[in-house]
Amino acid sequence: MGVLIVEHKLGFIHANAGIDRSNIDQSLNQVLLLPEDPDLSSDKLRSTISKHFGKNIALIITDTMGRPFRNGIVGFAIGSSNLESVVDERGKQDIYGNILKVTQIAVADELAAAASLLMGQADQKKPIVLIRGYKFNFSTSSNGKDLIRSEEEDLFR
Amino acid sequence: MGVLIVEHKLGFIHANAGIDRSNIDQSLNQVLLLPEDPDLSSDKLRSTISKHFGKNIALIITDTMGRPFRNGIVGFAIGSSNLESVVDERGKQDIYGNILKVTQIAVADELAAAASLLMGQADQKKPIVLIRGYKFNFSTSSNGKDLIRSEEEDLFR
């Protein structure tokens, strides 16, 4: 099997650069690409759904990715709108009153992973998952780009 | 800040090798290590809880990890018992009847990520999350080790 590990122009590191042939009609000789601007797409979807239902919501567009060091794919956020995608807990106290020094939580990725379990990867036909009851932080300034680590800051590379 | 990326003897790639000083009494000059055999610990916990409640359950021990390419930490499974931790969907059909060729889903990691959202990293004092309603596959032969990719198979390295 030929696989290329490629950095997508959006900053995602993907096997086969996020180009997918599953869940499309392969007789048409087409491939499925990522949204050109996933955060903009998230904004538009969030705005339309929000108006339709008269509710303030947040929205995440998910995909699945393979990972270095680990087997299997997991859901992650390729774009988001109106939620704090990375929650910075630095400065907070733990149970013993110690100050957390490094803890930043990829909340949008964890929500995407949870949603991905319900969406499935085969013929489940569940493109949308409604997350209820989780107390996330609304944010108009955060989006999916906050989850992408710059090459300079990436200790793993 | 000094950080080392280290491969733990259990096979996890961690910043600072899974050695943690948060949520312990730091005046005691101690550190928190990972379980010596997380799958064995998962087995024991599952067996004890299963007997106590008279229910067949699966159990995942979670930790959080930083990731190459992505900001923020996410929950993942360091050990598991009695569930298929990686679900192989190769050979299944998608919506268009195409056969899935590469899809293996890290279900235990996605469940761990979901649980991690509820556990929190600071002073929430929620060490256990009960997952209900998700149709996982029971398995006595699968565990957390199935999630660790061998170096030879790791295209990202």
CSV table of C-alpha atoms in Angstrom, one decimal:
chain,number,residue,atom,x,y,z
A,1,MET,CA,0.0,0.0,0.0
A,2,GLY,CA,1.4,3.4,-0.9
A,3,VAL,CA,1.0,6.1,1.7
A,4,LEU,CA,2.5,9.5,1.8
A,5,ILE,CA,2.8,11.6,5.0
A,6,VAL,CA,2.1,15.1,3.9
A,7,GLU,CA,1.6,18.5,5.5
A,8,HIS,CA,-1.6,19.9,4.0
A,9,LYS,CA,-1.5,23.6,3.1
A,10,LEU,CA,-4.0,24.2,6.0
A,11,GLY,CA,-1.3,22.8,8.4
A,12,PHE,CA,-2.7,19.4,9.1
A,13,ILE,CA,-0.2,16.5,8.9
A,14,HIS,CA,-2.1,13.7,7.2
A,15,ALA,CA,-1.4,10.3,5.7
A,16,ASN,CA,-2.3,10.9,2.0
A,17,ALA,CA,-2.8,14.6,2.6
A,18,GLY,CA,-6.4,14.4,3.6
A,19,ILE,CA,-7.4,13.2,0.1
A,20,ASP,CA,-10.2,10.6,0.5
A,21,ARG,CA,-12.0,8.3,-1.9
A,22,SER,CA,-14.3,6.6,0.6
A,23,ASN,CA,-17.9,7.6,0.8
A,24,ILE,CA,-18.0,9.0,-2.7
A,25,ASP,CA,-19.1,7.3,-6.0
A,26,GLN,CA,-15.7,6.0,-7.1
A,27,SER,CA,-17.0,5.4,-10.7
A,28,LEU,CA,-16.9,9.2,-11.2
A,29,ASN,CA,-13.1,9.2,-10.8
A,30,GLN,CA,-13.4,11.9,-8.1
A,31,VAL,CA,-11.7,12.5,-4.8
A,32,LEU,CA,-12.9,14.2,-1.7
A,33,LEU,CA,-10.8,17.1,-0.4
A,34,LEU,CA,-10.9,19.0,2.9
A,35,PRO,CA,-12.8,22.3,3.0
A,36,GLU,CA,-10.7,25.1,1.7
A,37,ASP,CA,-11.2,27.1,4.9
A,38,PRO,CA,-12.6,24.8,7.6
A,39,ASP,CA,-13.0,27.6,10.1
A,40,LEU,CA,-14.9,29.8,7.6
A,41,SER,CA,-17.1,26.8,6.8
A,42,SER,CA,-17.7,26.2,10.5
A,43,ASP,CA,-18.7,29.9,10.9
A,44,LYS,CA,-21.2,29.7,8.1
A,45,LEU,CA,-22.8,26.4,9.2
A,46,ARG,CA,-22.9,27.6,12.8
A,47,SER,CA,-24.6,30.9,11.8
A,48,THR,CA,-27.2,29.2,9.6
A,49,ILE,CA,-28.1,26.5,12.2
A,50,SER,CA,-28.1,29.1,15.0
A,51,LYS,CA,-30.6,31.3,13.1
A,52,HIS,CA,-32.7,28.4,12.1
A,53,PHE,CA,-33.2,27.1,15.7
A,54,GLY,CA,-32.9,30.5,17.4
A,55,LYS,CA,-30.1,29.1,19.7
A,56,ASN,CA,-26.6,30.2,20.4
A,57,ILE,CA,-24.4,27.2,19.4
A,58,ALA,CA,-20.8,26.2,18.7
A,59,LEU,CA,-19.9,24.0,15.8
A,60,ILE,CA,-17.0,21.7,15.0
A,61,ILE,CA,-16.1,20.2,11.7
A,62,THR,CA,-14.4,16.9,12.2
A,63,ASP,CA,-12.2,14.5,10.3
A,64,THR,CA,-10.3,11.5,11.4
A,65,MET,CA,-6.5,11.2,11.4
A,66,GLY,CA,-3.9,8.6,11.9
A,67,ARG,CA,-1.2,9.4,14.5
A,68,PRO,CA,2.4,8.9,15.0
A,69,PHE,CA,3.2,6.3,17.8
A,70,ARG,CA,-0.4,5.1,18.0
A,71,ASN,CA,-2.5,2.6,16.0
A,72,GLY,CA,-6.0,3.5,14.7
A,73,ILE,CA,-7.6,6.7,13.7
A,74,VAL,CA,-9.3,9.2,15.9
A,75,GLY,CA,-11.7,12.1,15.3
A,76,PHE,CA,-10.2,15.6,15.5
A,77,ALA,CA,-11.4,19.1,14.8
A,78,ILE,CA,-10.4,20.5,11.4
A,79,GLY,CA,-12.4,23.7,12.0
A,80,SER,CA,-14.6,25.2,14.7
A,81,SER,CA,-16.7,28.2,15.4
A,82,ASN,CA,-17.8,29.9,18.6
A,83,LEU,CA,-16.0,27.7,21.1
A,84,GLU,CA,-12.7,27.9,22.9
A,85,SER,CA,-11.0,25.0,21.0
A,86,VAL,CA,-7.9,24.9,23.3
A,87,VAL,CA,-8.6,25.6,27.0
A,88,ASP,CA,-5.7,27.0,28.9
A,89,GLU,CA,-5.6,25.8,32.4
A,90,ARG,CA,-2.2,27.2,33.3
A,91,GLY,CA,-2.4,29.0,36.5
A,92,LYS,CA,-5.2,27.0,37.9
A,93,GLN,CA,-4.8,24.9,41.0
A,94,ASP,CA,-4.9,21.1,41.3
A,95,ILE,CA,-6.4,19.2,44.2
A,96,TYR,CA,-3.2,19.9,46.3
A,97,GLY,CA,-3.1,23.5,45.5
A,98,ASN,CA,-0.2,23.1,43.1
A,99,ILE,CA,-0.3,25.6,40.2
A,100,LEU,CA,-0.7,23.9,36.8
A,101,LYS,CA,2.2,25.0,34.7
A,102,VAL,CA,1.7,23.4,31.3
A,103,THR,CA,-1.9,22.2,31.0
A,104,GLN,CA,-3.7,23.2,27.8
A,105,ILE,CA,-6.6,21.0,26.8
A,106,ALA,CA,-7.5,20.3,23.2
A,107,VAL,CA,-11.2,20.4,24.0
A,108,ALA,CA,-12.4,20.6,20.4
A,109,ASP,CA,-10.3,17.6,19.5
A,110,GLU,CA,-11.7,15.6,22.4
A,111,LEU,CA,-15.3,16.6,21.5
A,112,ALA,CA,-14.5,15.6,17.9
A,113,ALA,CA,-13.2,12.2,19.0
A,114,ALA,CA,-16.4,11.6,21.1
A,115,ALA,CA,-18.6,12.6,18.1
A,116,SER,CA,-16.6,10.4,15.8
A,117,LEU,CA,-17.5,7.3,17.8
A,118,LEU,CA,-21.1,8.0,16.9
A,119,MET,CA,-20.6,9.1,13.3
A,120,GLY,CA,-18.8,5.9,12.3
A,121,GLN,CA,-16.6,5.5,9.2
A,122,ALA,CA,-18.5,3.0,7.1
A,123,ASP,CA,-22.2,3.2,6.1
A,124,GLN,CA,-23.7,4.6,9.3
A,125,LYS,CA,-25.0,7.8,7.5
A,126,LYS,CA,-24.6,10.0,10.6
A,127,PRO,CA,-22.9,13.1,9.4
A,128,ILE,CA,-24.0,15.3,12.3
A,129,VAL,CA,-23.8,14.6,16.1
A,130,LEU,CA,-25.5,16.9,18.6
A,131,ILE,CA,-23.4,17.4,21.7
A,132,ARG,CA,-25.5,18.3,24.8
A,133,GLY,CA,-24.6,18.8,28.4
A,134,TYR,CA,-20.9,19.6,28.1
A,135,LYS,CA,-20.0,23.0,29.6
A,136,PHE,CA,-17.6,24.4,27.0
A,137,ASN,CA,-16.5,28.0,26.7
A,138,PHE,CA,-18.1,30.1,24.0
A,139,SER,CA,-15.5,32.2,22.1
A,140,THR,CA,-15.8,34.3,19.1
A,141,SER,CA,-12.0,34.6,18.8
A,142,SER,CA,-11.0,31.0,19.0
A,143,ASN,CA,-11.2,28.5,16.1
A,144,GLY,CA,-9.7,25.3,14.7
A,145,LYS,CA,-6.4,27.0,13.8
A,146,ASP,CA,-5.6,27.3,17.5
A,147,LEU,CA,-5.2,23.6,17.5
A,148,ILE,CA,-2.4,23.6,14.9
A,149,ARG,CA,1.0,23.6,16.4
A,150,SER,CA,3.6,25.6,14.5
A,151,GLU,CA,6.7,23.7,13.4
A,152,GLU,CA,8.9,25.9,15.6
A,153,GLU,CA,7.0,25.0,18.7
A,154,ASP,CA,6.7,21.3,17.9
A,155,LEU,CA,9.0,19.5,20.3
A,156,PHE,CA,8.1,16.1,18.7
A,157,ARG,CA,9.5,16.9,15.3
B,1,MET,CA,11.1,25.2,30.5
B,2,GLY,CA,12.9,22.0,30.1
B,3,VAL,CA,11.0,19.2,28.3
B,4,LEU,CA,12.2,15.8,27.1
B,5,ILE,CA,10.4,13.7,24.5
B,6,VAL,CA,10.9,10.2,25.7
B,7,GLU,CA,9.7,6.8,24.8
B,8,HIS,CA,8.5,5.1,28.0
B,9,LYS,CA,9.4,1.5,28.5
B,10,LEU,CA,5.7,0.7,28.0
B,11,GLY,CA,5.9,2.1,24.5
B,12,PHE,CA,4.2,5.5,25.0
B,13,ILE,CA,5.9,8.5,23.6
B,14,HIS,CA,5.5,11.2,26.2
B,15,ALA,CA,6.8,14.7,27.0
B,16,ASN,CA,8.7,14.1,30.2
B,17,ALA,CA,8.2,10.4,30.0
B,18,GLY,CA,4.8,10.2,31.8
B,19,ILE,CA,6.4,11.5,35.0
B,20,ASP,CA,3.9,13.8,36.7
B,21,ARG,CA,4.1,16.1,39.7
B,22,SER,CA,0.5,17.5,39.5
B,23,ASN,CA,-2.2,16.3,41.8
B,24,ILE,CA,0.2,15.0,44.4
B,25,ASP,CA,1.6,16.7,47.6
B,26,GLN,CA,4.7,18.3,46.2
B,27,SER,CA,6.2,18.9,49.7
B,28,LEU,CA,6.9,15.2,49.9
B,29,ASN,CA,9.4,15.3,47.0
B,30,GLN,CA,7.6,12.5,45.1
B,31,VAL,CA,6.6,12.0,41.5
B,32,LEU,CA,3.7,10.2,40.0
B,33,LEU,CA,4.6,7.3,37.6
B,34,LEU,CA,2.4,5.4,35.2
B,35,PRO,CA,1.1,2.0,36.3
B,36,GLU,CA,3.8,-0.7,35.7
B,37,ASP,CA,1.4,-2.8,33.6
B,38,PRO,CA,-1.6,-0.7,32.7
B,39,ASP,CA,-3.4,-3.6,31.0
B,40,LEU,CA,-3.0,-5.8,34.1
B,41,SER,CA,-4.2,-3.0,36.3
B,42,SER,CA,-7.2,-2.6,34.0
B,43,ASP,CA,-7.9,-6.3,34.3
B,44,LYS,CA,-7.8,-6.2,38.0
B,45,LEU,CA,-10.0,-3.1,38.3
B,46,ARG,CA,-12.5,-4.4,35.8
B,47,SER,CA,-12.7,-7.8,37.6
B,48,THR,CA,-13.2,-6.2,41.0
B,49,ILE,CA,-15.8,-3.7,39.8
B,50,SER,CA,-17.5,-6.3,37.7
B,51,LYS,CA,-17.9,-8.7,40.7
B,52,HIS,CA,-19.1,-5.9,43.0
B,53,PHE,CA,-21.9,-4.8,40.7
B,54,GLY,CA,-22.6,-8.1,39.1
B,55,LYS,CA,-22.2,-6.6,35.6
B,56,ASN,CA,-20.1,-7.5,32.6
B,57,ILE,CA,-18.1,-4.3,32.0
B,58,ALA,CA,-15.1,-3.1,30.1
B,59,LEU,CA,-12.5,-0.7,31.6
B,60,ILE,CA,-10.1,1.8,30.3
B,61,ILE,CA,-7.3,3.5,32.2
B,62,THR,CA,-6.7,6.9,30.7
B,63,ASP,CA,-4.0,9.5,30.8
B,64,THR,CA,-3.5,12.7,28.7
B,65,MET,CA,-0.8,13.3,26.2
B,66,GLY,CA,0.6,16.0,24.1
B,67,ARG,CA,0.8,15.4,20.4
B,68,PRO,CA,3.1,16.1,17.5
B,69,PHE,CA,1.6,18.7,15.1
B,70,ARG,CA,-1.3,19.6,17.4
B,71,ASN,CA,-1.7,22.0,20.4
B,72,GLY,CA,-3.2,20.9,23.6
B,73,ILE,CA,-3.4,17.5,25.4
B,74,VAL,CA,-6.1,14.9,24.8
B,75,GLY,CA,-7.1,11.8,26.8
B,76,PHE,CA,-6.0,8.4,25.6
B,77,ALA,CA,-6.0,4.9,26.8
B,78,ILE,CA,-2.9,3.6,28.6
B,79,GLY,CA,-4.6,0.4,29.4
B,80,SER,CA,-7.8,-1.4,28.8
B,81,SER,CA,-9.7,-4.6,29.6
B,82,ASN,CA,-12.5,-6.5,28.0
B,83,LEU,CA,-13.1,-4.2,25.0
B,84,GLU,CA,-11.9,-4.2,21.5
B,85,SER,CA,-9.5,-1.2,21.8
B,86,VAL,CA,-8.9,-0.9,18.0
B,87,VAL,CA,-11.8,-1.8,15.7
B,88,ASP,CA,-10.9,-3.0,12.3
B,89,GLU,CA,-13.4,-1.8,9.7
B,90,ARG,CA,-11.3,-3.0,6.7
B,91,GLY,CA,-13.5,-4.9,4.4
B,92,LYS,CA,-16.7,-3.1,5.4
B,93,GLN,CA,-18.7,-1.1,2.9
B,94,ASP,CA,-19.2,2.6,2.9
B,95,ILE,CA,-22.4,4.3,1.8
B,96,TYR,CA,-21.5,3.8,-1.9
B,97,GLY,CA,-20.6,0.2,-1.4
B,98,ASN,CA,-16.9,0.9,-1.7
B,99,ILE,CA,-14.8,-1.5,0.5
B,100,LEU,CA,-12.9,0.3,3.3
B,101,LYS,CA,-9.2,-0.5,2.8
B,102,VAL,CA,-7.4,1.1,5.7
B,103,THR,CA,-9.9,2.1,8.3
B,104,GLN,CA,-9.0,1.0,11.9
B,105,ILE,CA,-10.6,3.0,14.6
B,106,ALA,CA,-8.9,3.7,17.9
B,107,VAL,CA,-12.1,3.3,19.9
B,108,ALA,CA,-10.5,3.1,23.3
B,109,ASP,CA,-8.6,6.4,22.7
B,110,GLU,CA,-11.8,8.1,21.5
B,111,LEU,CA,-13.6,6.9,24.6
B,112,ALA,CA,-10.7,8.1,26.7
B,113,ALA,CA,-10.8,11.5,25.1
B,114,ALA,CA,-14.5,11.8,25.8
B,115,ALA,CA,-14.1,10.7,29.4
B,116,SER,CA,-11.1,13.1,29.8
B,117,LEU,CA,-13.4,16.1,29.1
B,118,LEU,CA,-15.5,15.2,32.1
B,119,MET,CA,-12.5,14.2,34.4
B,120,GLY,CA,-10.7,17.5,34.0
B,121,GLN,CA,-7.1,18.2,34.8
B,122,ALA,CA,-7.3,20.6,37.7
B,123,ASP,CA,-9.2,20.2,41.0
B,124,GLN,CA,-12.4,18.5,39.7
B,125,LYS,CA,-11.8,15.3,41.7
B,126,LYS,CA,-13.5,13.1,39.1
B,127,PRO,CA,-11.2,10.1,38.7
B,128,ILE,CA,-13.8,7.8,37.2
B,129,VAL,CA,-16.3,8.3,34.4
B,130,LEU,CA,-19.0,5.9,33.6
B,131,ILE,CA,-19.7,5.5,29.9
B,132,ARG,CA,-23.2,4.3,29.1
B,133,GLY,CA,-25.0,3.8,25.8
B,134,TYR,CA,-22.0,3.2,23.5
B,135,LYS,CA,-22.1,0.0,21.6
B,136,PHE,CA,-18.5,-1.2,21.9
B,137,ASN,CA,-17.3,-4.7,21.2
B,138,PHE,CA,-16.4,-6.8,24.3
B,139,SER,CA,-13.1,-8.6,23.8
B,140,THR,CA,-11.0,-10.7,26.1
B,141,SER,CA,-8.1,-10.8,23.7
B,142,SER,CA,-7.7,-7.0,23.1
B,143,ASN,CA,-6.1,-4.5,25.4
B,144,GLY,CA,-4.3,-1.2,25.5
B,145,LYS,CA,-1.2,-2.6,23.9
B,146,ASP,CA,-3.1,-2.9,20.6
B,147,LEU,CA,-3.0,0.8,20.4
B,148,ILE,CA,0.8,1.1,20.5
B,149,ARG,CA,2.3,1.3,17.0
B,150,SER,CA,5.6,-0.5,16.6
B,151,GLU,CA,8.4,1.7,15.4
B,152,GLU,CA,8.7,-0.4,12.2
B,153,GLU,CA,5.1,0.3,11.2
B,154,ASP,CA,5.2,4.0,12.1
B,155,LEU,CA,5.1,5.9,8.9
B,156,PHE,CA,5.3,9.2,10.8
B,157,ARG,CA,8.7,8.6,12.3
